[in-house]
Amino acid sequence: MTARRGSALSGPARAPGDKSMSHRALILGAMATGITEIDGLLEGDDVLATARAALAFGAGVERLGEGRWRVTGHGGFKQPSGVIDCGNAGTGVRLLMGAAAGYPVTAAFDGDASLRKRPMKRVADPLAGMGARFEWRGEADRLPLTLTGGGLSAIDHVQTVASAQIKSAILLAGLNAAGVTSVTEPVPSRDHTERMLRAFGAEVGVLPHGEGWRVTLRGGQALTGTPVSVPGDPSSAAFPLAAALVVPGSQVTVEGVMLNPLRTGLFETWREMGADLTVSNRRMAGGEEVGDLTARHSKLTGVVVPPGRAASMIDEYPVLAATAAFAGGATVMRGIGEMRVKESDRIALMAAGLQACGVAVEEEAEGFTVTGGPGNGSVRGGATVVTHGDHRIAMSHLILGLAAAEPVTVDEPGMIATSFPGFVELMRGLGADIASA
Ligand code: S3P
């Protein structure tokens, strides 16, 4: 798939449903008793894998219409038959393992080649500390694995890195553990699990702890099905907004974007870089603040991104790096070692892809610096970028191609559907020149 420099982008767009909330709505719906009707569910491959897992664990799962799903929970997970294949989804597999650990089931988990490379002990160790048993079917710390749950006791877990996936897995297991489970984070990570647990009727405590917080949950609380409205994903909205910032003459509005402050670090960073990015129509939807975001082509300047902001934009550094390539001066991104264990080693792949397109990048163990040249066409482009099947690496380089002097091609564009089905159609609707070949 190839992106070329063309005319200005304009128009309204709607981002697909938030991926984090979509996984959680399905999983909590399957753990609860009663009906959970979801609207705005992301119908990307990652979330569809979680929907199949919810079905395998005994919940009723029906698609009622576009983004409208009904989950009928029977108050817990049942013994599944067959392997729970989570595809490409780290969030799906880690949260499902946490949920399954609380029930007397034995479940085999697996995923695609990328997910099989990602660390699982970060979740398996605390869950084992609560009493779950793990058998590594291949290499230790990696999928495939078999989990046997049930009979858990609460733990107090202190995280060194803020990770919503680890926190959520422990809290979901803690729902069915004896005692009060707590997770302490050095800085707050996204709190969708806490918010959604409350919407399903559970009490969740939050106490300040240094720069971060301590989240507590009493075991034995029952969940009751509830309607969930999933707003637009800020991590996906970032791509059309980024395109508007770097393609001259553009103005794009993405409607209905979730603005949870633990997810909006990129927007803050772009504003510091001089981006003309405004929010209108702020409102509440699905227990989250939502707004319409408008980005206009802007003269950007490099900044030093505070490492403490990493948790609120960890998935957005690839697209930030793409826009930084068009900013005058250096954009310094540090304290982001976690990027190396996402769907791919995102620091290495962004550095390689940008360098192949003629951008100056300095890679470090836990970060990278992109030095841009301001103005349209200041980036050479003219490369085929290796994405290792990582959706965000692919989309970030396609955005780069929309303002680079020469076209940019990405391999494996099919993987974009894991988080953003309809990305290419949406971008073309705004006027982007993205061709399949
Ligand atoms: C997610 C948490 C983040 C993020 C991922 C989604 C979640 O991972 O990168 O895409 O929904 O909880 P970590 O918790 O491992 O940082």
Tab-separated table of C-alpha atoms and ligand atoms in Angstrom:
chain	number	residue	atom	x	y	z
A	1	MET	CA	0.000	0.000	0.000
A	2	THR	CA	1.362	3.394	-1.024
A	3	ALA	CA	0.682	6.963	0.190
A	4	ARG	CA	1.508	9.960	-2.041
A	5	ARG	CA	1.632	13.695	-1.580
A	6	GLY	CA	-1.547	15.277	-2.993
A	7	SER	CA	-4.107	17.925	-2.293
A	8	ALA	CA	-5.224	19.260	1.082
A	9	LEU	CA	-7.334	17.000	3.297
A	10	SER	CA	-10.674	18.188	4.514
A	11	GLY	CA	-13.905	17.052	6.060
A	12	PRO	CA	-15.454	15.404	9.037
A	13	ALA	CA	-14.593	11.845	10.040
A	14	ARG	CA	-15.523	9.476	12.835
A	15	ALA	CA	-12.893	7.361	14.546
A	16	PRO	CA	-13.731	3.696	15.203
A	17	GLY	CA	-14.697	2.662	18.736
A	18	ASP	CA	-12.037	2.679	21.421
A	19	LYS	CA	-10.074	-0.562	21.412
A	20	SER	CA	-9.318	-0.609	25.161
A	21	MET	CA	-12.965	-0.063	26.096
A	22	SER	CA	-14.218	-2.539	23.486
A	23	HIS	CA	-12.133	-5.426	24.917
A	24	ARG	CA	-13.244	-4.538	28.443
A	25	ALA	CA	-16.950	-4.256	27.564
A	26	LEU	CA	-16.931	-7.789	26.118
A	27	ILE	CA	-14.908	-9.312	28.968
A	28	LEU	CA	-16.860	-7.669	31.797
A	29	GLY	CA	-20.102	-8.515	29.999
A	30	ALA	CA	-19.043	-12.175	29.915
A	31	MET	CA	-18.082	-12.139	33.637
A	32	ALA	CA	-21.339	-10.438	34.686
A	33	THR	CA	-24.822	-11.753	35.217
A	34	GLY	CA	-27.367	-10.517	32.694
A	35	ILE	CA	-27.338	-8.542	29.495
A	36	THR	CA	-24.704	-6.037	28.372
A	37	GLU	CA	-25.677	-4.155	25.234
A	38	ILE	CA	-22.747	-2.410	23.642
A	39	ASP	CA	-22.848	0.265	20.980
A	40	GLY	CA	-19.874	1.732	19.164
A	41	LEU	CA	-17.856	-1.484	19.617
A	42	LEU	CA	-14.673	-1.526	17.548
A	43	GLU	CA	-15.111	-4.311	14.994
A	44	GLY	CA	-11.375	-4.704	14.440
A	45	ASP	CA	-9.698	-8.101	14.355
A	46	ASP	CA	-8.286	-7.727	17.909
A	47	VAL	CA	-11.696	-7.143	19.434
A	48	LEU	CA	-13.395	-9.814	17.318
A	49	ALA	CA	-10.897	-12.309	18.796
A	50	THR	CA	-12.004	-11.218	22.285
A	51	ALA	CA	-15.663	-11.607	21.264
A	52	ARG	CA	-14.914	-15.204	20.192
A	53	ALA	CA	-13.126	-15.777	23.510
A	54	ALA	CA	-16.148	-14.478	25.468
A	55	LEU	CA	-18.283	-16.984	23.552
A	56	ALA	CA	-15.794	-19.792	24.233
A	57	PHE	CA	-15.935	-18.979	27.963
A	58	GLY	CA	-19.695	-19.556	27.900
A	59	ALA	CA	-21.257	-16.110	27.400
A	60	GLY	CA	-23.908	-15.429	24.766
A	61	VAL	CA	-22.403	-13.075	22.158
A	62	GLU	CA	-24.557	-11.675	19.341
A	63	ARG	CA	-23.976	-8.958	16.776
A	64	LEU	CA	-27.128	-6.838	16.530
A	65	GLY	CA	-25.907	-4.358	13.894
A	66	GLU	CA	-22.893	-2.202	13.047
A	67	GLY	CA	-20.982	-1.782	16.318
A	68	ARG	CA	-24.009	-3.034	18.287
A	69	TRP	CA	-23.434	-6.216	20.246
A	70	ARG	CA	-25.262	-8.052	23.015
A	71	VAL	CA	-23.340	-10.108	25.586
A	72	THR	CA	-25.335	-12.364	27.887
A	73	GLY	CA	-23.264	-13.221	30.937
A	74	HIS	CA	-23.933	-16.142	33.245
A	75	GLY	CA	-22.013	-14.820	36.240
A	76	GLY	CA	-18.628	-16.333	35.409
A	77	PHE	CA	-16.464	-18.105	32.855
A	78	LYS	CA	-17.223	-21.735	31.959
A	79	GLN	CA	-14.696	-24.364	30.881
A	80	PRO	CA	-13.843	-23.634	27.230
A	81	SER	CA	-13.216	-26.295	24.640
A	82	GLY	CA	-10.386	-25.582	22.214
A	83	VAL	CA	-7.653	-22.971	22.278
A	84	ILE	CA	-8.438	-19.296	23.020
A	85	ASP	CA	-6.733	-17.630	20.041
A	86	CYS	CA	-6.284	-13.922	20.773
A	87	GLY	CA	-4.794	-13.109	17.361
A	88	ASN	CA	-2.632	-9.977	17.549
A	89	ALA	CA	-4.178	-8.613	20.757
A	90	GLY	CA	-1.966	-8.117	23.823
A	91	THR	CA	-4.798	-6.415	25.694
A	92	GLY	CA	-7.209	-9.215	24.807
A	93	VAL	CA	-4.992	-12.061	25.984
A	94	ARG	CA	-3.725	-10.379	29.165
A	95	LEU	CA	-7.162	-9.237	30.359
A	96	LEU	CA	-8.747	-12.585	29.469
A	97	MET	CA	-6.035	-14.424	31.426
A	98	GLY	CA	-6.768	-12.223	34.456
A	99	ALA	CA	-10.501	-12.817	34.188
A	100	ALA	CA	-10.129	-16.590	33.591
A	101	ALA	CA	-7.731	-16.951	36.545
A	102	GLY	CA	-10.626	-16.286	38.927
A	103	TYR	CA	-12.666	-19.269	37.785
A	104	PRO	CA	-12.094	-23.049	38.112
A	105	VAL	CA	-11.275	-23.517	34.418
A	106	THR	CA	-8.271	-24.718	32.438
A	107	ALA	CA	-7.741	-22.657	29.302
A	108	ALA	CA	-5.108	-22.778	26.569
A	109	PHE	CA	-4.173	-19.326	25.173
A	110	ASP	CA	-2.377	-18.588	21.931
A	111	GLY	CA	-1.924	-15.774	19.416
A	112	ASP	CA	-0.334	-14.824	16.104
A	113	ALA	CA	3.411	-14.685	15.440
A	114	SER	CA	3.690	-11.141	16.880
A	115	LEU	CA	1.744	-11.954	20.065
A	116	ARG	CA	3.850	-15.097	20.551
A	117	LYS	CA	6.898	-12.819	20.851
A	118	ARG	CA	5.434	-10.630	23.619
A	119	PRO	CA	6.185	-11.106	27.349
A	120	MET	CA	3.455	-12.816	29.359
A	121	LYS	CA	5.174	-13.302	32.742
A	122	ARG	CA	4.414	-9.690	33.633
A	123	VAL	CA	0.803	-10.915	33.984
A	124	ALA	CA	1.393	-14.619	34.724
A	125	ASP	CA	3.685	-13.932	37.733
A	126	PRO	CA	1.220	-11.819	39.739
A	127	LEU	CA	-1.638	-14.149	38.779
A	128	ALA	CA	0.466	-17.117	39.922
A	129	GLY	CA	1.078	-15.195	43.158
A	130	MET	CA	-2.712	-15.180	43.608
A	131	GLY	CA	-2.867	-18.956	43.053
A	132	ALA	CA	-3.347	-19.455	39.293
A	133	ARG	CA	-1.219	-22.143	37.632
A	134	PHE	CA	0.602	-21.688	34.342
A	135	GLU	CA	2.154	-24.186	31.991
A	136	TRP	CA	4.319	-22.749	29.232
A	137	ARG	CA	3.696	-24.850	26.127
A	138	GLY	CA	6.748	-23.489	24.321
A	139	GLU	CA	9.264	-20.960	25.628
A	140	ALA	CA	8.766	-19.626	29.188
A	141	ASP	CA	7.241	-16.108	29.248
A	142	ARG	CA	5.663	-16.596	25.817
A	143	LEU	CA	2.456	-17.932	24.309
A	144	PRO	CA	1.208	-20.613	23.892
A	145	LEU	CA	0.378	-21.337	27.527
A	146	THR	CA	-2.216	-23.134	29.607
A	147	LEU	CA	-3.793	-21.443	32.623
A	148	THR	CA	-5.673	-23.169	35.437
A	149	GLY	CA	-7.652	-20.791	37.623
A	150	GLY	CA	-9.806	-20.809	40.732
A	151	GLY	CA	-9.243	-20.613	44.508
A	152	LEU	CA	-7.357	-17.291	44.331
A	153	SER	CA	-6.183	-15.104	47.209
A	154	ALA	CA	-5.797	-11.327	46.942
A	155	ILE	CA	-2.362	-9.719	46.490
A	156	ASP	CA	-0.816	-6.291	46.820
A	157	HIS	CA	1.012	-5.715	43.562
A	158	VAL	CA	3.446	-2.835	43.099
A	159	GLN	CA	4.221	-2.028	39.456
A	160	THR	CA	7.536	-0.511	38.461
A	161	VAL	CA	6.189	0.493	35.025
A	162	ALA	CA	2.657	1.851	34.647
A	163	SER	CA	0.738	-0.767	32.651
A	164	ALA	CA	-3.029	-0.811	32.356
A	165	GLN	CA	-2.927	-4.338	30.983
A	166	ILE	CA	-1.163	-5.738	34.068
A	167	LYS	CA	-3.299	-3.654	36.447
A	168	SER	CA	-6.489	-4.775	34.701
A	169	ALA	CA	-5.535	-8.469	34.656
A	170	ILE	CA	-4.890	-8.379	38.411
A	171	LEU	CA	-8.087	-6.462	39.184
A	172	LEU	CA	-10.202	-8.841	37.085
A	173	ALA	CA	-8.647	-11.819	38.896
A	174	GLY	CA	-9.115	-9.962	42.193
A	175	LEU	CA	-12.881	-9.885	41.659
A	176	ASN	CA	-12.875	-13.617	42.386
A	177	ALA	CA	-10.072	-13.712	44.974
A	178	ALA	CA	-10.423	-13.907	48.753
A	179	GLY	CA	-9.517	-10.561	50.331
A	180	VAL	CA	-8.730	-7.084	49.012
A	181	THR	CA	-6.468	-6.890	45.954
A	182	SER	CA	-4.432	-3.757	45.344
A	183	VAL	CA	-2.302	-2.496	42.461
A	184	THR	CA	0.064	0.433	42.965
A	185	GLU	CA	1.298	2.324	39.904
A	186	PRO	CA	4.248	4.743	39.710
A	187	VAL	CA	2.131	7.005	37.463
A	188	PRO	CA	-1.519	6.434	36.638
A	189	SER	CA	-2.219	4.270	33.579
A	190	ARG	CA	-5.517	4.328	31.672
A	191	ASP	CA	-8.404	3.671	34.066
A	192	HIS	CA	-11.066	2.184	31.787
A	193	THR	CA	-11.208	-1.058	33.797
A	194	GLU	CA	-11.819	0.818	37.053
A	195	ARG	CA	-14.517	2.986	35.449
A	196	MET	CA	-16.213	0.058	33.766
A	197	LEU	CA	-16.095	-2.149	36.887
A	198	ARG	CA	-18.018	0.604	38.678
A	199	ALA	CA	-20.552	0.777	35.841
A	200	PHE	CA	-21.067	-2.997	36.284
A	201	GLY	CA	-21.769	-2.450	40.000
A	202	ALA	CA	-18.403	-3.129	41.675
A	203	GLU	CA	-16.744	-0.815	44.193
A	204	VAL	CA	-13.186	0.194	43.288
A	205	GLY	CA	-11.055	2.330	45.593
A	206	VAL	CA	-8.367	4.767	44.408
A	207	LEU	CA	-5.872	6.406	46.770
A	208	PRO	CA	-3.096	8.804	45.734
A	209	HIS	CA	0.366	7.234	46.048
A	210	GLY	CA	3.373	9.427	45.224
A	211	GLU	CA	3.105	10.470	41.565
A	212	GLY	CA	0.770	7.535	40.971
A	213	TRP	CA	-2.066	5.809	42.747
A	214	ARG	CA	-3.116	2.650	44.545
A	215	VAL	CA	-6.226	0.926	43.219
A	216	THR	CA	-8.073	-1.491	45.527
A	217	LEU	CA	-10.813	-4.027	44.899
A	218	ARG	CA	-12.584	-6.335	47.358
A	219	GLY	CA	-13.014	-9.898	46.106
A	220	GLY	CA	-16.394	-11.600	45.851
A	221	GLN	CA	-18.233	-8.659	44.259
A	222	ALA	CA	-20.757	-9.670	41.611
A	223	LEU	CA	-21.037	-7.800	38.296
A	224	THR	CA	-24.373	-7.005	36.702
A	225	GLY	CA	-24.733	-6.524	32.937
A	226	THR	CA	-25.171	-2.903	31.879
A	227	PRO	CA	-25.357	-0.904	28.638
A	228	VAL	CA	-21.944	0.325	27.426
A	229	SER	CA	-21.501	3.108	24.890
A	230	VAL	CA	-17.986	3.064	23.416
A	231	PRO	CA	-16.694	6.461	22.210
A	232	GLY	CA	-14.184	7.003	19.391
A	233	ASP	CA	-10.611	5.834	19.947
A	234	PRO	CA	-8.150	8.730	20.456
A	235	SER	CA	-5.323	6.413	19.369
A	236	SER	CA	-7.035	5.952	15.992
A	237	ALA	CA	-8.278	9.556	15.668
A	238	ALA	CA	-4.593	10.513	15.901
A	239	PHE	CA	-3.923	9.356	12.305
A	240	PRO	CA	-6.338	11.575	10.329
A	241	LEU	CA	-5.505	14.443	12.711
A	242	ALA	CA	-1.788	13.913	12.101
A	243	ALA	CA	-2.375	13.967	8.355
A	244	ALA	CA	-4.185	17.312	8.667
A	245	LEU	CA	-1.278	18.766	10.665
A	246	VAL	CA	1.352	17.894	8.039
A	247	VAL	CA	-0.483	18.284	4.688
A	248	PRO	CA	-0.662	21.994	3.689
A	249	GLY	CA	-4.105	23.603	3.526
A	250	SER	CA	-5.791	20.761	5.460
A	251	GLN	CA	-8.545	20.947	8.037
A	252	VAL	CA	-10.024	17.746	9.467
A	253	THR	CA	-12.534	17.215	12.280
A	254	VAL	CA	-12.788	13.830	13.983
A	255	GLU	CA	-16.052	13.581	15.875
A	256	GLY	CA	-16.852	11.769	19.111
A	257	VAL	CA	-13.282	11.158	20.314
A	258	MET	CA	-12.775	9.938	23.889
A	259	LEU	CA	-10.835	12.532	25.897
A	260	ASN	CA	-9.996	10.571	29.057
A	261	PRO	CA	-7.014	12.571	30.423
A	262	LEU	CA	-5.009	9.346	30.755
A	263	ARG	CA	-5.182	8.947	26.947
A	264	THR	CA	-4.582	12.456	25.614
A	265	GLY	CA	-0.827	12.949	26.069
A	266	LEU	CA	-0.318	13.139	22.292
A	267	PHE	CA	-2.755	16.023	21.869
A	268	GLU	CA	-0.989	17.957	24.655
A	269	THR	CA	2.378	17.271	23.006
A	270	TRP	CA	1.165	18.371	19.562
A	271	ARG	CA	-0.131	21.633	21.069
A	272	GLU	CA	3.305	22.219	22.630
A	273	MET	CA	4.756	21.709	19.136
A	274	GLY	CA	2.508	24.481	17.825
A	275	ALA	CA	-0.337	22.379	16.422
A	276	ASP	CA	-3.624	24.102	15.690
A	277	LEU	CA	-5.765	21.472	17.411
A	278	THR	CA	-9.074	22.449	18.983
A	279	VAL	CA	-11.840	20.609	20.824
A	280	SER	CA	-15.514	21.442	20.445
A	281	ASN	CA	-18.777	19.942	21.608
A	282	ARG	CA	-17.350	18.464	24.829
A	283	ARG	CA	-19.831	16.053	26.368
A	284	MET	CA	-20.048	12.841	28.416
A	285	ALA	CA	-20.667	9.480	26.701
A	286	GLY	CA	-20.290	5.998	28.152
A	287	GLY	CA	-18.874	7.426	31.402
A	288	GLU	CA	-16.068	9.203	29.512
A	289	GLU	CA	-15.525	12.768	28.342
A	290	VAL	CA	-15.866	13.007	24.567
A	291	GLY	CA	-15.339	15.822	22.061
A	292	ASP	CA	-14.890	16.705	18.396
A	293	LEU	CA	-11.249	17.400	17.500
A	294	THR	CA	-10.273	19.716	14.667
A	295	ALA	CA	-6.704	19.835	13.334
A	296	ARG	CA	-5.444	22.337	10.768
A	297	HIS	CA	-2.144	22.308	8.910
A	298	SER	CA	0.412	23.781	11.314
A	299	LYS	CA	4.019	24.881	11.496
A	300	LEU	CA	5.403	22.430	14.041
A	301	THR	CA	8.504	22.752	16.215
A	302	GLY	CA	10.309	19.887	17.949
A	303	VAL	CA	9.881	19.463	21.716
A	304	VAL	CA	11.202	17.311	24.545
A	305	VAL	CA	8.316	15.033	25.555
A	306	PRO	CA	8.273	14.651	29.370
A	307	PRO	CA	8.906	10.943	30.164
A	308	GLY	CA	6.179	11.125	32.848
A	309	ARG	CA	3.674	11.580	30.039
A	310	ALA	CA	4.505	8.228	28.426
A	311	ALA	CA	1.651	6.250	29.982
A	312	SER	CA	-0.926	8.650	28.538
A	313	MET	CA	0.386	8.303	24.968
A	314	ILE	CA	2.348	5.048	24.825
A	315	ASP	CA	0.632	3.902	21.603
A	316	GLU	CA	0.968	7.345	20.009
A	317	TYR	CA	4.778	7.729	19.766
A	318	PRO	CA	4.857	6.203	16.255
A	319	VAL	CA	2.459	8.809	14.862
A	320	LEU	CA	4.129	11.531	16.928
A	321	ALA	CA	7.433	10.536	15.328
A	322	ALA	CA	5.855	10.776	11.854
A	323	THR	CA	4.661	14.335	12.554
A	324	ALA	CA	7.989	15.200	14.222
A	325	ALA	CA	9.650	14.474	10.870
A	326	PHE	CA	7.932	17.652	9.584
A	327	ALA	CA	8.714	19.758	12.690
A	328	GLY	CA	11.627	22.160	12.825
A	329	GLY	CA	14.335	20.836	15.180
A	330	ALA	CA	14.506	17.815	17.447
A	331	THR	CA	11.639	15.951	19.095
A	332	VAL	CA	13.082	13.990	22.006
A	333	MET	CA	11.104	10.961	23.209
A	334	ARG	CA	12.514	9.168	26.283
A	335	GLY	CA	11.387	6.817	29.044
A	336	ILE	CA	9.523	4.684	26.524
A	337	GLY	CA	11.327	1.324	26.730
A	338	GLU	CA	7.850	-0.295	26.814
A	339	MET	CA	7.536	0.566	23.112
A	340	ARG	CA	9.988	-2.230	22.369
A	341	VAL	CA	7.500	-4.883	23.594
A	342	LYS	CA	4.359	-3.736	21.792
A	343	GLU	CA	3.042	-5.374	18.594
A	344	SER	CA	6.619	-4.913	17.354
A	345	ASP	CA	9.769	-3.207	18.618
A	346	ARG	CA	8.282	0.159	17.763
A	347	ILE	CA	11.401	2.197	18.546
A	348	ALA	CA	13.508	0.102	16.156
A	349	LEU	CA	10.883	0.022	13.402
A	350	MET	CA	10.062	3.737	13.531
A	351	ALA	CA	13.771	4.573	13.516
A	352	ALA	CA	14.406	2.265	10.537
A	353	GLY	CA	11.337	3.404	8.594
A	354	LEU	CA	11.964	7.115	9.099
A	355	GLN	CA	15.659	6.748	8.268
A	356	ALA	CA	14.747	4.873	5.073
A	357	CYS	CA	12.604	7.925	4.211
A	358	GLY	CA	15.562	10.281	4.753
A	359	VAL	CA	14.673	11.503	8.269
A	360	ALA	CA	17.408	11.930	10.905
A	361	VAL	CA	16.694	9.611	13.852
A	362	GLU	CA	18.879	8.745	16.832
A	363	GLU	CA	17.867	5.559	18.589
A	364	GLU	CA	18.528	4.950	22.306
A	365	ALA	CA	17.782	1.983	24.563
A	366	GLU	CA	14.634	3.579	25.955
A	367	GLY	CA	13.784	6.238	23.435
A	368	PHE	CA	14.594	8.059	20.214
A	369	THR	CA	15.038	11.549	18.818
A	370	VAL	CA	13.619	12.654	15.480
A	371	THR	CA	15.075	15.762	13.862
A	372	GLY	CA	12.713	17.172	11.288
A	373	GLY	CA	12.827	19.772	8.590
A	374	PRO	CA	9.829	22.097	8.536
A	375	GLY	CA	7.657	22.355	5.469
A	376	ASN	CA	5.929	20.230	2.903
A	377	GLY	CA	8.215	17.849	1.055
A	378	SER	CA	11.065	18.373	3.527
A	379	VAL	CA	10.926	14.618	4.113
A	380	ARG	CA	12.259	12.659	1.140
A	381	GLY	CA	10.148	9.485	1.449
A	382	GLY	CA	10.614	7.099	-1.465
A	383	ALA	CA	10.981	3.893	0.570
A	384	THR	CA	9.196	0.625	1.239
A	385	VAL	CA	8.852	0.296	5.004
A	386	VAL	CA	8.972	-2.986	6.905
A	387	THR	CA	6.187	-3.047	9.530
A	388	HIS	CA	6.523	-6.559	11.002
A	389	GLY	CA	2.733	-6.686	10.836
A	390	ASP	CA	2.334	-3.734	13.236
A	391	HIS	CA	-0.799	-1.695	12.423
A	392	ARG	CA	0.445	1.543	13.997
A	393	ILE	CA	3.829	1.371	12.249
A	394	ALA	CA	1.963	0.962	8.936
A	395	MET	CA	-0.484	3.838	9.510
A	396	SER	CA	2.267	6.176	10.791
A	397	HIS	CA	4.332	5.702	7.627
A	398	LEU	CA	1.304	6.145	5.371
A	399	ILE	CA	0.699	9.520	7.092
A	400	LEU	CA	4.372	10.363	6.452
A	401	GLY	CA	3.891	9.511	2.764
A	402	LEU	CA	1.014	12.009	2.450
A	403	ALA	CA	3.440	14.921	2.914
A	404	ALA	CA	6.799	13.451	1.792
A	405	ALA	CA	8.393	14.393	-1.544
A	406	GLU	CA	8.277	10.815	-2.838
A	407	PRO	CA	5.672	8.071	-2.158
A	408	VAL	CA	5.954	5.816	0.897
A	409	THR	CA	4.947	2.138	0.676
A	410	VAL	CA	4.226	-0.180	3.617
A	411	ASP	CA	4.223	-3.971	3.643
A	412	GLU	CA	1.431	-5.981	5.334
A	413	PRO	CA	-1.259	-3.230	5.214
A	414	GLY	CA	-3.895	-5.878	6.031
A	415	MET	CA	-2.828	-5.683	9.693
A	416	ILE	CA	-4.283	-2.148	9.939
A	417	ALA	CA	-7.655	-3.876	10.432
A	418	THR	CA	-6.579	-5.048	13.908
A	419	SER	CA	-7.351	-1.587	15.308
A	420	PHE	CA	-8.682	0.585	12.461
A	421	PRO	CA	-10.842	-1.250	9.929
A	422	GLY	CA	-11.819	1.262	7.241
A	423	PHE	CA	-8.683	3.410	7.772
A	424	VAL	CA	-7.848	3.648	4.070
A	425	GLU	CA	-11.450	4.407	3.044
A	426	LEU	CA	-11.684	7.084	5.763
A	427	MET	CA	-8.410	8.699	4.670
A	428	ARG	CA	-9.446	8.602	1.000
A	429	GLY	CA	-12.763	10.219	1.989
A	430	LEU	CA	-10.741	13.147	3.375
A	431	GLY	CA	-8.875	13.388	0.061
A	432	ALA	CA	-5.753	11.338	0.797
A	433	ASP	CA	-3.974	9.596	-2.073
A	434	ILE	CA	-3.478	6.068	-0.690
A	435	ALA	CA	-3.365	3.312	-3.311
A	436	SER	CA	-3.578	-0.417	-2.689
A	437	ALA	CA	-0.588	-1.259	-4.858
B	1	S3P	C1	-3.799	-1.027	26.819
B	1	S3P	C2	-2.708	-0.688	27.559
B	1	S3P	C3	-1.399	-0.346	26.980
B	1	S3P	C4	-1.494	-0.080	25.478
B	1	S3P	C5	-2.370	-1.072	24.779
B	1	S3P	C6	-3.772	-1.025	25.352
B	1	S3P	C7	-5.058	-1.367	27.518
B	1	S3P	O1	-0.507	-1.435	27.191
B	1	S3P	O2	-0.224	-0.058	24.885
B	1	S3P	O3	-2.448	-0.801	23.400
B	1	S3P	O4	-6.128	-1.396	26.866
B	1	S3P	O5	-5.025	-1.603	28.737
B	1	S3P	P1	0.310	-1.572	28.598
B	1	S3P	O6	-0.682	-1.644	29.677
B	1	S3P	O7	1.081	-2.853	28.503
B	1	S3P	O8	1.190	-0.374	28.659
